[in-house]
Short mmCIF file of C-alpha atoms and ligand atoms in Angstrom, two decimals:
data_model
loop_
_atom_site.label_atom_id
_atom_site.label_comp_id
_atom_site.label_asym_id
_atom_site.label_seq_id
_atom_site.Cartn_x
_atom_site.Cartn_y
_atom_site.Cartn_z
CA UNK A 1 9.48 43.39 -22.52
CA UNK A 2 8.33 39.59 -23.39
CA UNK A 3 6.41 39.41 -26.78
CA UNK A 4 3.40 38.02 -25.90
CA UNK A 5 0.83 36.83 -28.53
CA UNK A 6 -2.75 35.21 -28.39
CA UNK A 7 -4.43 32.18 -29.32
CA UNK A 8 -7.80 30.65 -28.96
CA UNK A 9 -7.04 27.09 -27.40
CA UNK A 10 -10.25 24.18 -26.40
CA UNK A 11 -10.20 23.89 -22.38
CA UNK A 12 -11.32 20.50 -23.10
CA UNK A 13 -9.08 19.36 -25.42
CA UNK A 14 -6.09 21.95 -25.94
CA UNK A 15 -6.79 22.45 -29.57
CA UNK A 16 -5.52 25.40 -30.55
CA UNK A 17 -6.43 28.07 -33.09
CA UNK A 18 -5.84 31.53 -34.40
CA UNK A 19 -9.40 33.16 -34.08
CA UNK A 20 -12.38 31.78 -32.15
CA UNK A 21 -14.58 28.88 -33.30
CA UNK A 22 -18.13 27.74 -31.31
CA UNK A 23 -17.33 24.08 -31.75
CA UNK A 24 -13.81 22.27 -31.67
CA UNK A 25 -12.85 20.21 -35.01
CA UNK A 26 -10.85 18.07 -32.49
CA UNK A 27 -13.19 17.09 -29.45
CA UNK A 28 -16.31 18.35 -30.73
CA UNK A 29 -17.35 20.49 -27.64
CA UNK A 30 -19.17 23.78 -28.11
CA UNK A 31 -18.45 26.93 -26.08
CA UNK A 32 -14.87 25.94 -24.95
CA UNK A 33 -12.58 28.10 -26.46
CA UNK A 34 -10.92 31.00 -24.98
CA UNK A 35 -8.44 33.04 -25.76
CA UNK A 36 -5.03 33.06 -24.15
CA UNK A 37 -1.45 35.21 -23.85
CA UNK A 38 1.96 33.38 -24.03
CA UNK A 39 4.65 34.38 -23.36
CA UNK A 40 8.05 33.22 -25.42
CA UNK A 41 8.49 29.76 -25.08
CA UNK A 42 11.75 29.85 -26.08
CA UNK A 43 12.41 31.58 -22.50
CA UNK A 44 11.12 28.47 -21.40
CA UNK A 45 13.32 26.27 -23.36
CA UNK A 46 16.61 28.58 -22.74
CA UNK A 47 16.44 27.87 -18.95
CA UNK A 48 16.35 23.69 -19.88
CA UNK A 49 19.03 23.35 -22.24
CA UNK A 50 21.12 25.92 -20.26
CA UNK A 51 21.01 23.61 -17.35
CA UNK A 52 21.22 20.21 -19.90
CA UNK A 53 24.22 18.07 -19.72
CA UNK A 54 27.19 18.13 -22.61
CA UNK A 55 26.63 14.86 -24.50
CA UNK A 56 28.26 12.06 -23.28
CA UNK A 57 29.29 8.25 -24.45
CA UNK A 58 26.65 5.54 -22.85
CA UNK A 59 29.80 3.67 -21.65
CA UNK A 60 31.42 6.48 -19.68
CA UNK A 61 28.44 8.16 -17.93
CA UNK A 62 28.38 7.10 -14.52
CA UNK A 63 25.25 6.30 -12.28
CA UNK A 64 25.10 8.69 -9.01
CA UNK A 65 23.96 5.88 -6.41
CA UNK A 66 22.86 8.40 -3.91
CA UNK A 67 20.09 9.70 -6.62
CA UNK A 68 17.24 8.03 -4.70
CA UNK A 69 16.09 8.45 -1.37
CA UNK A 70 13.15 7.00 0.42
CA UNK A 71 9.58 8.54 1.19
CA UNK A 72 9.42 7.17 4.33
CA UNK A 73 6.85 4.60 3.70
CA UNK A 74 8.19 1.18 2.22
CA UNK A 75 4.76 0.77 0.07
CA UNK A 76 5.38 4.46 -1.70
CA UNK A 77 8.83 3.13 -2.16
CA UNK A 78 8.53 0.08 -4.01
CA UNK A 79 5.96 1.92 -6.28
CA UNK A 80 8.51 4.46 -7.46
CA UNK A 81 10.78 1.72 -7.96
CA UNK A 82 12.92 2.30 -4.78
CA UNK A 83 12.30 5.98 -3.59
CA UNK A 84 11.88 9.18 -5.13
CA UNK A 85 14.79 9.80 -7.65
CA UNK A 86 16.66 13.65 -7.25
CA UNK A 87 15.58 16.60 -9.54
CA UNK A 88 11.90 14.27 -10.39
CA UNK A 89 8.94 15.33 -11.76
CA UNK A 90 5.99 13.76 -10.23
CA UNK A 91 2.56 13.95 -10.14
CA UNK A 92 0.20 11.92 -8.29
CA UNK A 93 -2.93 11.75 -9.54
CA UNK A 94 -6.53 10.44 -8.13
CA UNK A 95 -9.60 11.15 -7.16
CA UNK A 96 -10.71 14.01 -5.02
CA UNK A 97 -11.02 13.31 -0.99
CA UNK A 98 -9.08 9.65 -1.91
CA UNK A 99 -6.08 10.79 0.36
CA UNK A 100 -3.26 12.63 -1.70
CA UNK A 101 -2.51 15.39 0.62
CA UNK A 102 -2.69 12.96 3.39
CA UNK A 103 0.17 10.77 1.86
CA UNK A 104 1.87 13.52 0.56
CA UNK A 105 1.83 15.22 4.12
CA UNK A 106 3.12 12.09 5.61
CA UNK A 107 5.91 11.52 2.77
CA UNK A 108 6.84 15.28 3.36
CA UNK A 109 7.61 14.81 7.17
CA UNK A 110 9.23 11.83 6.93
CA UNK A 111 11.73 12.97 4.34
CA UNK A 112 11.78 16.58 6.25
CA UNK A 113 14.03 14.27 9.33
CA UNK A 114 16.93 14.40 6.65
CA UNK A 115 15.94 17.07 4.06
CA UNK A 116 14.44 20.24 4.06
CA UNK A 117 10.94 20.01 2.30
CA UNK A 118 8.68 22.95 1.09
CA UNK A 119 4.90 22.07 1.19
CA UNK A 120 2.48 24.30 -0.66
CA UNK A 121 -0.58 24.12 -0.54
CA UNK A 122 -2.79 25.86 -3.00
CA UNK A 123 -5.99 24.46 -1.53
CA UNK A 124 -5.78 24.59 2.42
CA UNK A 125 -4.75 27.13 4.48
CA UNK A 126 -1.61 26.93 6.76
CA UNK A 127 -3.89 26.20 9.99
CA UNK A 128 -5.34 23.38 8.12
CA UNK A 129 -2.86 21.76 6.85
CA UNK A 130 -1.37 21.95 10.75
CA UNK A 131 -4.94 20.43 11.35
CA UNK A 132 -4.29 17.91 9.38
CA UNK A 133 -0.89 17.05 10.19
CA UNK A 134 -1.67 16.65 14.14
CA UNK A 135 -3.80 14.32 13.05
CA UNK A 136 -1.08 12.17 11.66
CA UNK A 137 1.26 13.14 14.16
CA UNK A 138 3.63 15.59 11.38
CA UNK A 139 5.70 18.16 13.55
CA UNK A 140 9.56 18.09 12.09
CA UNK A 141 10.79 21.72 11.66
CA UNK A 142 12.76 20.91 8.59
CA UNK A 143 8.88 20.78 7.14
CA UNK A 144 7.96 23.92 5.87
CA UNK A 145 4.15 24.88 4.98
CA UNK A 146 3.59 27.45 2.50
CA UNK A 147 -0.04 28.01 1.71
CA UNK A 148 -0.01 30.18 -2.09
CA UNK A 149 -1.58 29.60 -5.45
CA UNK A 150 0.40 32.08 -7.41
CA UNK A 151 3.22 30.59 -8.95
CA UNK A 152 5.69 33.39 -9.27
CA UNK A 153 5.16 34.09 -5.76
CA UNK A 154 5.69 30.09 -5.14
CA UNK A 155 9.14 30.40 -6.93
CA UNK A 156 10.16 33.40 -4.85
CA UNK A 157 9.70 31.38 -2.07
CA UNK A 158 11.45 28.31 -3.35
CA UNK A 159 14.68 30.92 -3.51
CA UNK A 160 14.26 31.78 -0.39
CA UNK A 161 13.59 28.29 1.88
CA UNK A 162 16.06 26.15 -1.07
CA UNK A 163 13.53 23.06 -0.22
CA UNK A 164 15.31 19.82 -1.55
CA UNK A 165 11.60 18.50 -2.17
CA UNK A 166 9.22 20.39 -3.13
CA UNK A 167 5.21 19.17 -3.32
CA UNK A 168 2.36 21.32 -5.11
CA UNK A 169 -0.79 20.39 -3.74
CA UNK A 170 -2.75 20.84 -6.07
CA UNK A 171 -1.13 21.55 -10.21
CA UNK A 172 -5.00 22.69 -10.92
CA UNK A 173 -4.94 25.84 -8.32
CA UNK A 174 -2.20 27.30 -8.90
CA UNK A 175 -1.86 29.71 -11.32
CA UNK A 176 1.04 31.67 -13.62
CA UNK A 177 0.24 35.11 -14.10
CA UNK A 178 1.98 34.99 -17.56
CA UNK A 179 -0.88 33.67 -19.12
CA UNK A 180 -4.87 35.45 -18.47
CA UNK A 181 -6.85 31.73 -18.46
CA UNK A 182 -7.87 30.39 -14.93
CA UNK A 183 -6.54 28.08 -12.92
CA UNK A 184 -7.34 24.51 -14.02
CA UNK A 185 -7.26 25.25 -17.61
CA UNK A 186 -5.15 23.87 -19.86
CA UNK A 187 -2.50 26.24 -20.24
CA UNK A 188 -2.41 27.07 -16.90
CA UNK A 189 -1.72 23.48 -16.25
CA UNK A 190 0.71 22.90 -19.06
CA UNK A 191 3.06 26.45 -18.00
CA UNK A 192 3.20 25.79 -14.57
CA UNK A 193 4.53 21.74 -15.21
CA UNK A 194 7.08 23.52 -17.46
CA UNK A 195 7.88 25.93 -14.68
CA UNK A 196 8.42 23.37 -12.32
CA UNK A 197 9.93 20.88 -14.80
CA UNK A 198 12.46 23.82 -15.41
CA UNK A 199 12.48 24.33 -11.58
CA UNK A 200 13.08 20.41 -11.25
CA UNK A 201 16.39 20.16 -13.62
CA UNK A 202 18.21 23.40 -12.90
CA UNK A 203 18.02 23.32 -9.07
CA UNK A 204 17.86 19.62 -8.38
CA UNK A 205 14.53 19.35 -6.60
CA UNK A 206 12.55 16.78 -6.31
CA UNK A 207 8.96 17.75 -7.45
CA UNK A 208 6.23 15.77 -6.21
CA UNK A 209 2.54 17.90 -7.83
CA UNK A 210 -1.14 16.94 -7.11
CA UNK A 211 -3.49 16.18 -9.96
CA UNK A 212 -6.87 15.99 -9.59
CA UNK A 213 -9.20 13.26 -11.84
CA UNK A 214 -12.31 14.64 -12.06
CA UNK A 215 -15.13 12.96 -14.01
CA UNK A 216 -17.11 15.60 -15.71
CA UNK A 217 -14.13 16.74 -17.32
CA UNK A 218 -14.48 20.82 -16.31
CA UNK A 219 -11.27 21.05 -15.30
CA UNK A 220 -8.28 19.62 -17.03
CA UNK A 221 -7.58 16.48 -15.98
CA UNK A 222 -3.99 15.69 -15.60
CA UNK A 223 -3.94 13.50 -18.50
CA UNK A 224 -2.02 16.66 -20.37
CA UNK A 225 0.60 16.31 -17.83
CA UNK A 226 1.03 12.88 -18.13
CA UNK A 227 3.61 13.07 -21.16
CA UNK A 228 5.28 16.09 -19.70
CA UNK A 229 6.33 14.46 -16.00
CA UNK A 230 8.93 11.87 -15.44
CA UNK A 231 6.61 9.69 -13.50
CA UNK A 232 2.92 9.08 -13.10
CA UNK A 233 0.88 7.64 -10.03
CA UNK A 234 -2.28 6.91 -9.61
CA UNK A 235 -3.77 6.86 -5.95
CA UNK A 236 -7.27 4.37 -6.37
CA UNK A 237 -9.21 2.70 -4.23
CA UNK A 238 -12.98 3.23 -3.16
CA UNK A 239 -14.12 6.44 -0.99
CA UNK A 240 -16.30 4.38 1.14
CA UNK A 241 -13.48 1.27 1.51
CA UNK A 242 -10.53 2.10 3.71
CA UNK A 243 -7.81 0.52 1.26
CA UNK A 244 -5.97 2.22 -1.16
CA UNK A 245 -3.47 1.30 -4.02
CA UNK A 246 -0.91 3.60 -5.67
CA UNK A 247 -0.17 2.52 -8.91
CA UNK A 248 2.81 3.45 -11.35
CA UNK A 249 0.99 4.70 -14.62
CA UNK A 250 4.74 5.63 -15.97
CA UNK A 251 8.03 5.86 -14.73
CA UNK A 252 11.24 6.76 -16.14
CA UNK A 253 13.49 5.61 -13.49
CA UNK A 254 11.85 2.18 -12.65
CA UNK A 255 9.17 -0.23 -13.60
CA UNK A 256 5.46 0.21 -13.51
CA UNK A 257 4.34 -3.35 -12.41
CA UNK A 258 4.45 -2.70 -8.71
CA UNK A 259 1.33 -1.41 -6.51
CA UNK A 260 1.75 0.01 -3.08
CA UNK A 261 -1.27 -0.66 -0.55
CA UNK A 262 -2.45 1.40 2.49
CA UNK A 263 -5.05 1.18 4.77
CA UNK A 264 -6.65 4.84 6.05
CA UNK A 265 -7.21 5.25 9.44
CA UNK A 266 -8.32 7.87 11.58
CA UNK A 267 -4.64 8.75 11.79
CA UNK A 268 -3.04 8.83 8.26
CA UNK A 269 -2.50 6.41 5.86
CA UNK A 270 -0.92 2.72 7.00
CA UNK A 271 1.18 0.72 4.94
CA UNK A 272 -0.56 -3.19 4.43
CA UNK A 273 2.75 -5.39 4.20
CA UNK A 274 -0.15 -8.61 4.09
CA UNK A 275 -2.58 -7.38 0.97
CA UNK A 276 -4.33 -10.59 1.66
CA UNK A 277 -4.89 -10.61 5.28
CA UNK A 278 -6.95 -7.31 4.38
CA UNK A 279 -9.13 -8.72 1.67
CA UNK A 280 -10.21 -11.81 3.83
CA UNK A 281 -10.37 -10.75 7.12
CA UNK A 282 -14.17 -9.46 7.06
CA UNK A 283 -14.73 -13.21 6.15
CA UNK A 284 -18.13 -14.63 7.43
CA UNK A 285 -17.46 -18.24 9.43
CA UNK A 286 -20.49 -19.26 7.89
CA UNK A 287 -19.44 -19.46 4.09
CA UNK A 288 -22.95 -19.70 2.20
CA UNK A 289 -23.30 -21.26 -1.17
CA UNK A 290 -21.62 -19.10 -4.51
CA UNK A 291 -18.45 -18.59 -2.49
CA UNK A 292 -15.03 -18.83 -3.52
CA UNK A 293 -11.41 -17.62 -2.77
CA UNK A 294 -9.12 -16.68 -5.87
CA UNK A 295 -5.91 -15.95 -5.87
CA UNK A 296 -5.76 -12.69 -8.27
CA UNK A 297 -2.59 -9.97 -8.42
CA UNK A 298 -1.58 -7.03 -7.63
CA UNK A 299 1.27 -5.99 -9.24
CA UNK A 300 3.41 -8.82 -9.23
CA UNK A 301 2.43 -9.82 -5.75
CA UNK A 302 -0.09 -12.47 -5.08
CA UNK A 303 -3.31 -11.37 -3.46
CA UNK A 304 -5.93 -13.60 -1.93
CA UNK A 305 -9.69 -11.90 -2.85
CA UNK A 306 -13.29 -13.33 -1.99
CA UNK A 307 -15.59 -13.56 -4.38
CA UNK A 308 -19.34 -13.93 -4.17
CA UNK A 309 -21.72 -15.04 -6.97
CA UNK A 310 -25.69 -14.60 -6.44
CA UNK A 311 -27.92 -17.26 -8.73
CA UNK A 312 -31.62 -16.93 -8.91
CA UNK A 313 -34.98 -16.98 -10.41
CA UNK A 314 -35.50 -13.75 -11.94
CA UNK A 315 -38.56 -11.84 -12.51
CA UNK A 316 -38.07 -9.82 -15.63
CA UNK A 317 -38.47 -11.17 -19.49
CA UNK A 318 -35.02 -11.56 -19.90
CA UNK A 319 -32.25 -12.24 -16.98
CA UNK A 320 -30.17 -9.68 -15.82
CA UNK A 321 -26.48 -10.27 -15.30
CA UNK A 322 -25.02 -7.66 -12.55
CA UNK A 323 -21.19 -7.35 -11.65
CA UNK A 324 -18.80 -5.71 -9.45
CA UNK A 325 -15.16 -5.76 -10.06
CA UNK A 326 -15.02 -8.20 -12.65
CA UNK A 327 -15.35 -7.38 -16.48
CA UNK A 328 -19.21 -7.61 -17.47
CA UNK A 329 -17.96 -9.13 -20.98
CA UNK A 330 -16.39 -12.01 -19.61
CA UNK A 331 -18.67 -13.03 -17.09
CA UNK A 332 -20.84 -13.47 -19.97
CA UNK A 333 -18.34 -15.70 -21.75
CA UNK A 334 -17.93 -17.93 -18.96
CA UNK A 335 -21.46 -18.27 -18.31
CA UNK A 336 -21.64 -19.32 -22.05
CA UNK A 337 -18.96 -21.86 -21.32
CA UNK A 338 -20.69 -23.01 -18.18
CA UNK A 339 -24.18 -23.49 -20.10
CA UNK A 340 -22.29 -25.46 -23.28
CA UNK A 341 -19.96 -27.36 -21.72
CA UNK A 342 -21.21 -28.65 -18.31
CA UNK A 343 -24.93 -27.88 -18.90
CA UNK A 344 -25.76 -25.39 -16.55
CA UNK A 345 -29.26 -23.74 -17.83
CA UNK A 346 -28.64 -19.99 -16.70
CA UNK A 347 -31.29 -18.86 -19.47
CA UNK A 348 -34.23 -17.98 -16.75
CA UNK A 349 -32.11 -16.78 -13.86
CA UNK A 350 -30.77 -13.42 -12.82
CA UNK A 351 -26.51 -13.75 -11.90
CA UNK A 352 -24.94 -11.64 -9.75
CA UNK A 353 -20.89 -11.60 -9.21
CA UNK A 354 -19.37 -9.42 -6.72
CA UNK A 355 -15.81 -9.05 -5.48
CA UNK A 356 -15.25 -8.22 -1.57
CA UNK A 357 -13.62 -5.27 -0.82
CA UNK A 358 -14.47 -3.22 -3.84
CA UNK A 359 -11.16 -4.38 -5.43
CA UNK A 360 -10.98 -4.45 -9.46
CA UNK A 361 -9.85 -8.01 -11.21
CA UNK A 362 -8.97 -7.15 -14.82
CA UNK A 363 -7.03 -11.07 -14.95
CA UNK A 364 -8.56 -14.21 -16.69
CA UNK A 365 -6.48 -15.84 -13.62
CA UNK A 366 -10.22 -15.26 -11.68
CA UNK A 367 -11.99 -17.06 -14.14
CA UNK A 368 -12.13 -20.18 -13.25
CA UNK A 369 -13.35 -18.80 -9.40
CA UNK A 370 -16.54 -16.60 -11.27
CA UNK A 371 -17.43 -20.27 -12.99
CA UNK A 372 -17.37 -22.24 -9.65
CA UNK A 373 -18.98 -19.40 -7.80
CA UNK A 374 -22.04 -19.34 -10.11
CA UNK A 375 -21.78 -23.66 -10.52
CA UNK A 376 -22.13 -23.61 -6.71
CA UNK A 377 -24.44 -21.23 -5.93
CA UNK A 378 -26.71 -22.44 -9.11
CA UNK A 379 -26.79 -26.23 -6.85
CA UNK A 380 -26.99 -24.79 -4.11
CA UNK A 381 -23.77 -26.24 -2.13
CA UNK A 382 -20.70 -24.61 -0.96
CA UNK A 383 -16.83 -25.08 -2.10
CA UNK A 384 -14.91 -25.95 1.04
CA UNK A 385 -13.61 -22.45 2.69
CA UNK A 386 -9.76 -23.65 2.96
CA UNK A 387 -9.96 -24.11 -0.53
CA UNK A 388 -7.95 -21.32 -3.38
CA UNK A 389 -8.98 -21.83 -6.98
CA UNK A 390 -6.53 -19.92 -9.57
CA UNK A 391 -7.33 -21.15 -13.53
CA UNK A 392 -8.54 -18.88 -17.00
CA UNK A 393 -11.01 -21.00 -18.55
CA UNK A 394 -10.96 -21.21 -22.39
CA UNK A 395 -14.41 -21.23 -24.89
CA UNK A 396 -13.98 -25.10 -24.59
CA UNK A 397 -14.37 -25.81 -20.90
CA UNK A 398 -10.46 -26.27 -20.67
CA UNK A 399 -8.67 -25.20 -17.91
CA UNK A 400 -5.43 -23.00 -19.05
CA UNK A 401 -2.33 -22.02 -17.04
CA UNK A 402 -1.95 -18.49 -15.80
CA UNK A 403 1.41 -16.57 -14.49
CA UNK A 404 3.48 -16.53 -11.67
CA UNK A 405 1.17 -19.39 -10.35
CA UNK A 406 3.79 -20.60 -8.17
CA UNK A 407 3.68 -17.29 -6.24
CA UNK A 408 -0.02 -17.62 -5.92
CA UNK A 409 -0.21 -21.00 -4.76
CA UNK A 410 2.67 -19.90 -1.92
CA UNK A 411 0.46 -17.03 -0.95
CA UNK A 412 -2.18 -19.58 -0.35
CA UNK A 413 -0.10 -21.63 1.64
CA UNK A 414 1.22 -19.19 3.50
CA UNK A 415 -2.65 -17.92 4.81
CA UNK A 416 -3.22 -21.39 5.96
CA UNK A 417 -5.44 -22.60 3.44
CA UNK A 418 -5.23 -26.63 3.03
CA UNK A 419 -6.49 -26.99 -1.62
CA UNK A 420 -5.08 -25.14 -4.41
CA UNK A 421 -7.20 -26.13 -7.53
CA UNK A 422 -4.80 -25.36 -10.13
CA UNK A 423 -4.21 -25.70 -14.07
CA UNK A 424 -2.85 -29.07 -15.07
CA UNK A 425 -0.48 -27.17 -17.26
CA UNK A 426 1.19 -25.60 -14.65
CA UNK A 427 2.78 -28.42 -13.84
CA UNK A 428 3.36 -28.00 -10.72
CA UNK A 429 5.01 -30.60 -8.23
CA UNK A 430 3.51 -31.57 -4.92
CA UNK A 431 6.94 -32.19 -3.63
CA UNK A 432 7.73 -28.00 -3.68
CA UNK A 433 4.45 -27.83 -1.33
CA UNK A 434 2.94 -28.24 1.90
CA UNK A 435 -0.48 -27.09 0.32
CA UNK A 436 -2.28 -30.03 -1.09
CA UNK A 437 -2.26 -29.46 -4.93
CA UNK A 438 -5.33 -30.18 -7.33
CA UNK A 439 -4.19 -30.02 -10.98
CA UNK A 440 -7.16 -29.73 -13.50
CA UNK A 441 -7.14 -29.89 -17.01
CA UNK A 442 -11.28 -29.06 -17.50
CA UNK A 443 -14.10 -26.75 -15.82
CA UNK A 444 -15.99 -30.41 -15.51
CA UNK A 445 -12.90 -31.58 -13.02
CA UNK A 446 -11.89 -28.24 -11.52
CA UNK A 447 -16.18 -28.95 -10.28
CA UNK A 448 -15.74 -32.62 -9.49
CA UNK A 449 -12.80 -31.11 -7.45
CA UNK A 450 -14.17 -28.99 -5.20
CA UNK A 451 -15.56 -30.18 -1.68
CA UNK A 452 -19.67 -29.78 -2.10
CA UNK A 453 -21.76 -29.56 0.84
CA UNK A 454 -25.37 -28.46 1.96
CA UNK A 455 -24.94 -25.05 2.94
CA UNK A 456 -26.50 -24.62 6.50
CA UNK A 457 -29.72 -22.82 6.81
CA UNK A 458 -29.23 -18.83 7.38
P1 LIG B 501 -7.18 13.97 1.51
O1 LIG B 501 -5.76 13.64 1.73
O2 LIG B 501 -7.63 15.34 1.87
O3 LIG B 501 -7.62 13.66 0.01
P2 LIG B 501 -7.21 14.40 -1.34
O4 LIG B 501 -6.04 15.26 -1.05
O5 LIG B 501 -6.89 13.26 -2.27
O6 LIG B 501 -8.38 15.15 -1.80
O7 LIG B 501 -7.99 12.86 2.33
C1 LIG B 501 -9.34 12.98 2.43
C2 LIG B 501 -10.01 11.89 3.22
O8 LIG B 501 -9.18 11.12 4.04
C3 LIG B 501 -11.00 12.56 4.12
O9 LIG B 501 -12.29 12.11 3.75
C4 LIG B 501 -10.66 12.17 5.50
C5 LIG B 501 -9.77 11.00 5.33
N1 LIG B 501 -8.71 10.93 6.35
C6 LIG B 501 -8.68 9.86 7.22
O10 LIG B 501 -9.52 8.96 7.18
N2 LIG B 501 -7.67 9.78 8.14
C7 LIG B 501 -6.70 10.73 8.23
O11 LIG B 501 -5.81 10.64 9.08
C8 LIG B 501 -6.75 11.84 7.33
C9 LIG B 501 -5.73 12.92 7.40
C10 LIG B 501 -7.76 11.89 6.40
MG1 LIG B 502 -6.01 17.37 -1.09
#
């Protein structure tokens, strides 16, 4: 029989100690110890090494080229860094109700027309995951549907159907019976990733498991998994927004600079080749005063956002400065820049900045957009529509280069608009463009630059 012994471990934390203790030394949280079995780890760590290649010279090990294989959607593809890699641990992470099962389900029947996939799901039942996949139109045979939150009784099955891919919907239901804490808690979480990671290496399946984020922190968020997986992704977007953006948090088999984008519709989740064309086509025809289009990034591809500043007289003591998906710190740094440098008294009026489509700009490329928004809006005029405006501004009032500014500008160019204001320092030639290029060195120009005219009454 397995020696098993006990320990008190934190469910918020995963400290661990010998006897219980009201508050953890680590997180500080009261109440959240309990007390849990384990079995030998080193059964754990037998079944890894036994499986564990002999050690070989860099020079002479050889690359298997048929180790990746696509998901089926070109967007989930480029994310992973060219498809899902053989024998992978994954775990997608996000939100509750953002659309993980949805992609997953998708994923699973595309792959299912070449390989055999196992789909459990510890959350649904059989009849609704079959709900679901009418919806998005999922009927290949090779797609198997397994609906079980006990682990042991998962592996059995994994004997039985040999799956080549294997997807856990979600890691926080199921549950080992080896250790006596609930699903969702910490150890729960961290033995069945071992299981599967086991599972992963020994048979050669590719492992894709659910994690969900969840923001009071109850259950354990997959932020313990993180280090124990061989690649993290993050599914974002905004519940009430239709796009979405998976987003490599680590990956041991490829780079974590590329986003995938969908759209969700009432049937599944669609792949959005043309980021931009998404983010600007809700545009009004009338463009009012305060607003501008930048050209920000997603991963390393260009992506044309509209932003929206709102100046006016405000009725409290002191002015209040609201924003959506820019960083509230440096708004206020360039409307200090904006009030030194070009004189723009901001100190009695309320400044809102707001980014269409619920997207998130974390780049000082956007910078120099938030100041014109605000500068226009403030007068009162508008910045001609078929202008972009890409620029970080610096404490100054100077204008200062950002990167891969030759791919934004082409983006531009490419959606039909007619001005790029730019940074001088980008130095970049006319001759390369059929966009008509407006290098500025200062905020004062970048202003002077822009095409002012009465808004028309709304
Ligand atoms: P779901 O995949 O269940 O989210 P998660 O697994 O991350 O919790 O997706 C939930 C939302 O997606 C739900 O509110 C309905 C919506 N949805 C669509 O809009 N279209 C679809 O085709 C499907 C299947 C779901
Ligand atoms: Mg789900």
């Amino acid at each position: 029989m397995t020696k098993t012994k006990s320990k008190w471990k934190c469910q918020n934390c995963g400290y661990e100690t010998v006897k219980y203790i009201g508050k953890c030394p680590d997180c500080g949280e009261w109440g959240t110890f309990l007390e849990e079995f384990q079995p030998n780890q080193a059964k754990i760590l037998t079944k890894i090494i036994d499986n564990s290649e002999p050690a070989c010279p860099i020079n002479e090990v050889k690359i298997n080229s048929s180790i990746r294989f696509s998901t089926g959607l070109s967007e989930f593809d480029r994310t992973l860094g060219g498809g899902l890699v053989q024998g992978s641990l994954t775990l997608l992470a996000g939100d509750p109700g953002i659309g993980k099962s949805t992609i997953l389900l998708q994923t699973s029947n595309a792959i299912a027309k070449s390989q055999k996939v196992l789909y459990v799901s510890a959350e649904e039942s059989s009849s609704q995951v079959k709900l679901r996949a009418e919806r998005l139109k999922a009927n290949t045979p090779n797609l198997l549907v397994y609906s079980q939150t006990n682990f042991e009784l998962i592996k059995n099955q994994v004997e039985d159907v040999k799956p080549k891919v294997l997807i856990i919907d979600s890691i926080q239901s199921v549950y080992t019976q080896n250790i006596s804490s609930s699903p969702g808690s910490i150890s729960q979480i961290r033995e069945c990733t071992n299981e599967l990671m086991a599972l992963a290496k020994s048979k050669n399946i590719t492992i894709v498991i659910v994690g969900h984020v969840t923001k009071d922190g109850t259950i354990a968020g997959p932020k313990v998994l993180e280090h124990m997986v061989d690649t993290v992704i993050y599914f974002e977007g905004d519940r009430y927004k239709s796009y979405r953006i998976l987003r490599p948090i680590k990956n041991r088999f490829g780079s974590t600079s590329e986003v995938g984008i969908f759209n969700m519709q009432d049937n599944g989740l669609e792949e959005v080749l043309n980021p931009s064309e998404l983010f600007l086509h809700e545009r009004e025809k009338n463009i009012t005063s305060g607003n501008v289009i930048i050209a920000a990034k997603e991963g390393t591809r260009p992506i044309l956002i509209e932003l929206q500043a709102l100046v006016g007289q405000t009725p409290y003591p002191s002015p209040r400065r609201v924003v959506n998906g820019i960083d509230y710190n440096r708004l206020l740094q360039i409307l200090a820049v904006l009030e030194k440098r070009i004189g723009l008294n901001l100190s009695k009026l309320d400044v809102y900045v707001n980014v269409i489509g619920g997207i998130d700009i974390d780049e000082p490329a956007a910078d120099l957009g938030i100041a014109l928004a605000v500068t226009t809006c403030a007068r009162d005029v508008i910045v001609s529509p078929d202008t972009v405006i890409i620029g970080e501004i610096g404490l100054s009032g100077e204008v200062r280069n950002v990167n891969n500014i030759e791919n934004r500008v082409k983006e531009s160019e490419k959606l039909g608009f007619k001005k790029a204001i730019v940074p001088a320092a980008s130095n970049l030639s006319q001759k390369d463009f059929s966009i008509e290029i407006i290098p500025v060195n200062r905020l004062m120009d970048a202003i002077s630059a822009c095409v002012y005219k009465e808004p028309e009454k709304v």
